[in-house]
Every structure is written in C-alpha cells, then in structure tokens.
Amino acid sequence: EGGLKSLVGFYNQHQTPVHKNIFYVDAEQDGVAVEVSLQYIDDISPRLVAFANNIHNPEHGTHVTGFKTALTRTLNAYGRSANILKESEENFTGDDALEGITAVVSVKMPEIQFEGQTKAKLGSVEAQGATASVFGTAFAAFLEEHPDDGKAIINKVLLALKARKAAK
C-alpha cells in the first residue's frame, strides 16, 4: 500500500525528518520506468535502497549513479537560485547531498543487464540517463513547489558541507 513512498515512511518511522513531505516520482523515459522516493532525516548516514525489475541491488549500479548525479546537480542549482548557497561558497559534493537521506530508487526495463550472477549491481547504461533525467526534473519541481521543504533540505546539506570543511 503506497509503494516506495510508504517504504521511505516506514524506514523513517523512528527518525526525525528534516522536511515534512516525502518526495516521490514515477515516470517513464526511453522505455525505462523510473520510480524514486526520498526524505532527509536528522542523521549523518545515508540509507539508499535500489531495485531493478523488482530485484534488490545491494551494490546499486547505473540507476543509482544517475540518481546521485541528478541529486547533487539539482541541489546545487536550487541552493544557488534560492540564494541559500552563496556565490563565494563551493558547490555541494555527492557526499554532502547524501548525508542523512533515505531514498529508494527503482527501475523497470525490458532489456536488463546485471554485473555478475547475483544481480547485486545493475549494469544497464540506459538506466543511468533515464533515472538522472526523470528524477532531476521532478525533484527540481518538488523543491520549487515545496519551498519550506526545499529550504530545510538545502540547510541540511549545507550543514554537511560545513562539517566536511571543518573536518579538513
């Protein structure tokens, strides 16, 4: 009931969410059905779960690479356009963007390729572009439509950036 959005809610039921609304997108591009749901919590470790054709991919793969790329790019663009991330400050890194995230990435495609026999890692290249495009567009729209959530997410990622710089 509720699919990936409910799964993210379930994973976060004993956590403190950074923002109220759970992000969710389900769309298709180039024959690849992409479904992503995410929510940031008040924690530093990322929880990232990946599926390809309903098979769990513990070692992730190309769809997660596309997700991470689009996540970092979208957060940097939104942070700058909302004037939360100043021009003098450096961009967020992938690690900054992933800190405290709970995300489920799922793709469904007809011609699927895995790396190795255990199907632990997706190898299909087209999954990367489709995931990056579908998720990037939808997440940018989500941040614009939910400015309070967007600000909370950017501030969480900004805190990760400052902690990383302080640790250096």
C-alpha positions as protocol buffer text, in pm:
chain_id: "A"
residue {
  index: 1
  type: GLU
  ca { x: 0 y: 0 z: 0 }
}
residue {
  index: 2
  type: GLY
  ca { x: 152 y: 332 z: -107 }
}
residue {
  index: 3
  type: GLY
  ca { x: 459 y: 180 z: -276 }
}
residue {
  index: 4
  type: LEU
  ca { x: 801 y: 340 z: -240 }
}
residue {
  index: 5
  type: LYS
  ca { x: 663 y: 646 z: -62 }
}
residue {
  index: 6
  type: SER
  ca { x: 529 y: 420 z: 215 }
}
residue {
  index: 7
  type: LEU
  ca { x: 859 y: 230 z: 222 }
}
residue {
  index: 8
  type: VAL
  ca { x: 1053 y: 553 z: 287 }
}
residue {
  index: 9
  type: GLY
  ca { x: 800 y: 647 z: 555 }
}
residue {
  index: 10
  type: PHE
  ca { x: 844 y: 302 z: 710 }
}
residue {
  index: 11
  type: TYR
  ca { x: 1226 y: 332 z: 714 }
}
residue {
  index: 12
  type: ASN
  ca { x: 1196 y: 674 z: 880 }
}
residue {
  index: 13
  type: GLN
  ca { x: 921 y: 596 z: 1131 }
}
residue {
  index: 14
  type: HIS
  ca { x: 1161 y: 610 z: 1429 }
}
residue {
  index: 15
  type: GLN
  ca { x: 1365 y: 901 z: 1289 }
}
residue {
  index: 16
  type: THR
  ca { x: 1329 y: 1279 z: 1293 }
}
residue {
  index: 17
  type: PRO
  ca { x: 1251 y: 1402 z: 939 }
}
residue {
  index: 18
  type: VAL
  ca { x: 1417 y: 1724 z: 821 }
}
residue {
  index: 19
  type: HIS
  ca { x: 1121 y: 1805 z: 593 }
}
residue {
  index: 20
  type: LYS
  ca { x: 753 y: 1713 z: 606 }
}
residue {
  index: 21
  type: ASN
  ca { x: 666 y: 1595 z: 255 }
}
residue {
  index: 22
  type: ILE
  ca { x: 817 y: 1274 z: 120 }
}
residue {
  index: 23
  type: PHE
  ca { x: 934 y: 1323 z: -241 }
}
residue {
  index: 24
  type: TYR
  ca { x: 800 y: 1073 z: -495 }
}
residue {
  index: 25
  type: VAL
  ca { x: 816 y: 1038 z: -873 }
}
residue {
  index: 26
  type: ASP
  ca { x: 703 y: 761 z: -1106 }
}
residue {
  index: 27
  type: ALA
  ca { x: 765 y: 826 z: -1474 }
}
residue {
  index: 28
  type: GLU
  ca { x: 898 y: 661 z: -1788 }
}
residue {
  index: 29
  type: GLN
  ca { x: 1167 y: 771 z: -2029 }
}
residue {
  index: 30
  type: ASP
  ca { x: 1316 y: 585 z: -2325 }
}
residue {
  index: 31
  type: GLY
  ca { x: 1140 y: 263 z: -2223 }
}
residue {
  index: 32
  type: VAL
  ca { x: 1277 y: 276 z: -1868 }
}
residue {
  index: 33
  type: ALA
  ca { x: 1021 y: 312 z: -1588 }
}
residue {
  index: 34
  type: VAL
  ca { x: 1182 y: 514 z: -1306 }
}
residue {
  index: 35
  type: GLU
  ca { x: 1041 y: 534 z: -955 }
}
residue {
  index: 36
  type: VAL
  ca { x: 1216 y: 730 z: -678 }
}
residue {
  index: 37
  type: SER
  ca { x: 1113 y: 831 z: -329 }
}
residue {
  index: 38
  type: LEU
  ca { x: 1321 y: 1017 z: -70 }
}
residue {
  index: 39
  type: GLN
  ca { x: 1320 y: 1204 z: 258 }
}
residue {
  index: 40
  type: TYR
  ca { x: 1601 y: 1358 z: 460 }
}
residue {
  index: 41
  type: ILE
  ca { x: 1630 y: 1276 z: 830 }
}
residue {
  index: 42
  type: ASP
  ca { x: 1828 y: 1422 z: 1118 }
}
residue {
  index: 43
  type: ASP
  ca { x: 2118 y: 1177 z: 1083 }
}
residue {
  index: 44
  type: ILE
  ca { x: 2450 y: 1162 z: 902 }
}
residue {
  index: 45
  type: SER
  ca { x: 2443 y: 819 z: 739 }
}
residue {
  index: 46
  type: PRO
  ca { x: 2261 y: 771 z: 409 }
}
residue {
  index: 47
  type: ARG
  ca { x: 2010 y: 491 z: 357 }
}
residue {
  index: 48
  type: LEU
  ca { x: 1993 y: 407 z: -11 }
}
residue {
  index: 49
  type: VAL
  ca { x: 1798 y: 108 z: -139 }
}
residue {
  index: 50
  type: ALA
  ca { x: 1797 y: 12 z: -508 }
}
residue {
  index: 51
  type: PHE
  ca { x: 1582 y: -218 z: -720 }
}
residue {
  index: 52
  type: ALA
  ca { x: 1586 y: -316 z: -1086 }
}
residue {
  index: 53
  type: ASN
  ca { x: 1283 y: -509 z: -1218 }
}
residue {
  index: 54
  type: ASN
  ca { x: 1185 y: -565 z: -851 }
}
residue {
  index: 55
  type: ILE
  ca { x: 1522 y: -732 z: -778 }
}
residue {
  index: 56
  type: HIS
  ca { x: 1712 y: -580 z: -484 }
}
residue {
  index: 57
  type: ASN
  ca { x: 2055 y: -443 z: -588 }
}
residue {
  index: 58
  type: PRO
  ca { x: 2268 y: -417 z: -270 }
}
residue {
  index: 59
  type: GLU
  ca { x: 2568 y: -297 z: -475 }
}
residue {
  index: 60
  type: HIS
  ca { x: 2347 y: -41 z: -655 }
}
residue {
  index: 61
  type: GLY
  ca { x: 2453 y: 23 z: -1016 }
}
residue {
  index: 62
  type: THR
  ca { x: 2390 y: 262 z: -1304 }
}
residue {
  index: 63
  type: HIS
  ca { x: 2043 y: 374 z: -1186 }
}
residue {
  index: 64
  type: VAL
  ca { x: 2187 y: 488 z: -850 }
}
residue {
  index: 65
  type: THR
  ca { x: 2474 y: 666 z: -1029 }
}
residue {
  index: 66
  type: GLY
  ca { x: 2215 y: 860 z: -1232 }
}
residue {
  index: 67
  type: PHE
  ca { x: 2019 y: 936 z: -914 }
}
residue {
  index: 68
  type: LYS
  ca { x: 2326 y: 1068 z: -726 }
}
residue {
  index: 69
  type: THR
  ca { x: 2435 y: 1285 z: -1020 }
}
residue {
  index: 70
  type: ALA
  ca { x: 2091 y: 1442 z: -1058 }
}
residue {
  index: 71
  type: LEU
  ca { x: 2052 y: 1487 z: -679 }
}
residue {
  index: 72
  type: THR
  ca { x: 2378 y: 1680 z: -644 }
}
residue {
  index: 73
  type: ARG
  ca { x: 2319 y: 1888 z: -958 }
}
residue {
  index: 74
  type: THR
  ca { x: 1960 y: 1976 z: -858 }
}
residue {
  index: 75
  type: LEU
  ca { x: 2051 y: 2069 z: -500 }
}
residue {
  index: 76
  type: ASN
  ca { x: 2338 y: 2293 z: -619 }
}
residue {
  index: 77
  type: ALA
  ca { x: 2113 y: 2466 z: -874 }
}
residue {
  index: 78
  type: TYR
  ca { x: 1829 y: 2515 z: -625 }
}
residue {
  index: 79
  type: GLY
  ca { x: 2064 y: 2630 z: -347 }
}
residue {
  index: 80
  type: ARG
  ca { x: 2208 y: 2898 z: -576 }
}
residue {
  index: 81
  type: SER
  ca { x: 1874 y: 3012 z: -723 }
}
residue {
  index: 82
  type: ALA
  ca { x: 1720 y: 3042 z: -374 }
}
residue {
  index: 83
  type: ASN
  ca { x: 2028 y: 3238 z: -256 }
}
residue {
  index: 84
  type: ILE
  ca { x: 2091 y: 2991 z: 26 }
}
residue {
  index: 85
  type: LEU
  ca { x: 2418 y: 2876 z: -130 }
}
residue {
  index: 86
  type: LYS
  ca { x: 2622 y: 3193 z: -184 }
}
residue {
  index: 87
  type: GLU
  ca { x: 2831 y: 3256 z: -495 }
}
residue {
  index: 88
  type: SER
  ca { x: 3150 y: 3258 z: -285 }
}
residue {
  index: 89
  type: GLU
  ca { x: 3073 y: 2913 z: -140 }
}
residue {
  index: 90
  type: GLU
  ca { x: 3177 y: 2593 z: -314 }
}
residue {
  index: 91
  type: ASN
  ca { x: 2925 y: 2350 z: -461 }
}
residue {
  index: 92
  type: PHE
  ca { x: 2786 y: 2059 z: -265 }
}
residue {
  index: 93
  type: THR
  ca { x: 2960 y: 1728 z: -326 }
}
residue {
  index: 94
  type: GLY
  ca { x: 2781 y: 1398 z: -371 }
}
residue {
  index: 95
  type: ASP
  ca { x: 2866 y: 1302 z: -13 }
}
residue {
  index: 96
  type: ASP
  ca { x: 2717 y: 1628 z: 118 }
}
residue {
  index: 97
  type: ALA
  ca { x: 2395 y: 1564 z: -76 }
}
residue {
  index: 98
  type: LEU
  ca { x: 2364 y: 1206 z: 50 }
}
residue {
  index: 99
  type: GLU
  ca { x: 2416 y: 1283 z: 420 }
}
residue {
  index: 100
  type: GLY
  ca { x: 2100 y: 1189 z: 612 }
}
residue {
  index: 101
  type: ILE
  ca { x: 1900 y: 1080 z: 308 }
}
residue {
  index: 102
  type: THR
  ca { x: 1661 y: 787 z: 298 }
}
residue {
  index: 103
  type: ALA
  ca { x: 1598 y: 703 z: -67 }
}
residue {
  index: 104
  type: VAL
  ca { x: 1458 y: 416 z: -269 }
}
residue {
  index: 105
  type: VAL
  ca { x: 1545 y: 402 z: -640 }
}
residue {
  index: 106
  type: SER
  ca { x: 1366 y: 154 z: -864 }
}
residue {
  index: 107
  type: VAL
  ca { x: 1382 y: 100 z: -1239 }
}
residue {
  index: 108
  type: LYS
  ca { x: 1193 y: -139 z: -1464 }
}
residue {
  index: 109
  type: MET
  ca { x: 1314 y: -212 z: -1814 }
}
residue {
  index: 110
  type: PRO
  ca { x: 1275 y: -487 z: -2075 }
}
residue {
  index: 111
  type: GLU
  ca { x: 1641 y: -542 z: -2174 }
}
residue {
  index: 112
  type: ILE
  ca { x: 1820 y: -554 z: -1840 }
}
residue {
  index: 113
  type: GLN
  ca { x: 2185 y: -634 z: -1769 }
}
residue {
  index: 114
  type: PHE
  ca { x: 2337 y: -707 z: -1432 }
}
residue {
  index: 115
  type: GLU
  ca { x: 2703 y: -725 z: -1336 }
}
residue {
  index: 116
  type: GLY
  ca { x: 2772 y: -1073 z: -1202 }
}
residue {
  index: 117
  type: GLN
  ca { x: 2540 y: -1364 z: -1139 }
}
residue {
  index: 118
  type: THR
  ca { x: 2399 y: -1247 z: -807 }
}
residue {
  index: 119
  type: LYS
  ca { x: 2223 y: -948 z: -971 }
}
residue {
  index: 120
  type: ALA
  ca { x: 2365 y: -730 z: -694 }
}
residue {
  index: 121
  type: LYS
  ca { x: 2458 y: -448 z: -934 }
}
residue {
  index: 122
  type: LEU
  ca { x: 2272 y: -308 z: -1235 }
}
residue {
  index: 123
  type: GLY
  ca { x: 2488 y: -263 z: -1545 }
}
residue {
  index: 124
  type: SER
  ca { x: 2235 y: -127 z: -1798 }
}
residue {
  index: 125
  type: VAL
  ca { x: 2371 y: 209 z: -1920 }
}
residue {
  index: 126
  type: GLU
  ca { x: 2032 y: 346 z: -2034 }
}
residue {
  index: 127
  type: ALA
  ca { x: 1907 y: 327 z: -1673 }
}
residue {
  index: 128
  type: GLN
  ca { x: 2157 y: 597 z: -1570 }
}
residue {
  index: 129
  type: GLY
  ca { x: 2038 y: 864 z: -1816 }
}
residue {
  index: 130
  type: ALA
  ca { x: 1669 y: 786 z: -1767 }
}
residue {
  index: 131
  type: THR
  ca { x: 1697 y: 799 z: -1386 }
}
residue {
  index: 132
  type: ALA
  ca { x: 1900 y: 1122 z: -1392 }
}
residue {
  index: 133
  type: SER
  ca { x: 1656 y: 1291 z: -1628 }
}
residue {
  index: 134
  type: VAL
  ca { x: 1328 y: 1177 z: -1467 }
}
residue {
  index: 135
  type: PHE
  ca { x: 1445 y: 1232 z: -1109 }
}
residue {
  index: 136
  type: GLY
  ca { x: 1627 y: 1560 z: -1177 }
}
residue {
  index: 137
  type: THR
  ca { x: 1326 y: 1722 z: -1343 }
}
residue {
  index: 138
  type: ALA
  ca { x: 1076 y: 1601 z: -1082 }
}
residue {
  index: 139
  type: PHE
  ca { x: 1299 y: 1685 z: -782 }
}
residue {
  index: 140
  type: ALA
  ca { x: 1361 y: 2039 z: -911 }
}
residue {
  index: 141
  type: ALA
  ca { x: 982 y: 2084 z: -943 }
}
residue {
  index: 142
  type: PHE
  ca { x: 932 y: 1942 z: -591 }
}
residue {
  index: 143
  type: LEU
  ca { x: 1180 y: 2191 z: -443 }
}
residue {
  index: 144
  type: GLU
  ca { x: 1002 y: 2481 z: -618 }
}
residue {
  index: 145
  type: GLU
  ca { x: 655 y: 2364 z: -515 }
}
residue {
  index: 146
  type: HIS
  ca { x: 753 y: 2298 z: -152 }
}
residue {
  index: 147
  type: PRO
  ca { x: 980 y: 2594 z: -59 }
}
residue {
  index: 148
  type: ASP
  ca { x: 980 y: 2507 z: 313 }
}
residue {
  index: 149
  type: ASP
  ca { x: 1094 y: 2152 z: 239 }
}
residue {
  index: 150
  type: GLY
  ca { x: 1346 y: 2283 z: -15 }
}
residue {
  index: 151
  type: LYS
  ca { x: 1495 y: 2525 z: 235 }
}
residue {
  index: 152
  type: ALA
  ca { x: 1513 y: 2254 z: 504 }
}
residue {
  index: 153
  type: ILE
  ca { x: 1687 y: 2013 z: 264 }
}
residue {
  index: 154
  type: ILE
  ca { x: 1939 y: 2276 z: 146 }
}
residue {
  index: 155
  type: ASN
  ca { x: 2016 y: 2375 z: 505 }
}
residue {
  index: 156
  type: LYS
  ca { x: 2073 y: 2008 z: 595 }
}
residue {
  index: 157
  type: VAL
  ca { x: 2312 y: 1964 z: 301 }
}
residue {
  index: 158
  type: LEU
  ca { x: 2480 y: 2299 z: 382 }
}
residue {
  index: 159
  type: LEU
  ca { x: 2545 y: 2172 z: 735 }
}
residue {
  index: 160
  type: ALA
  ca { x: 2710 y: 1861 z: 584 }
}
residue {
  index: 161
  type: LEU
  ca { x: 2929 y: 2084 z: 364 }
}
residue {
  index: 162
  type: LYS
  ca { x: 3036 y: 2296 z: 663 }
}
residue {
  index: 163
  type: ALA
  ca { x: 3110 y: 1986 z: 872 }
}
residue {
  index: 164
  type: ARG
  ca { x: 3322 y: 1841 z: 589 }
}
residue {
  index: 165
  type: LYS
  ca { x: 3516 y: 2168 z: 554 }
}
residue {
  index: 166
  type: ALA
  ca { x: 3566 y: 2191 z: 932 }
}
residue {
  index: 167
  type: ALA
  ca { x: 3694 y: 1832 z: 942 }
}
residue {
  index: 168
  type: LYS
  ca { x: 3958 y: 1922 z: 682 }
}
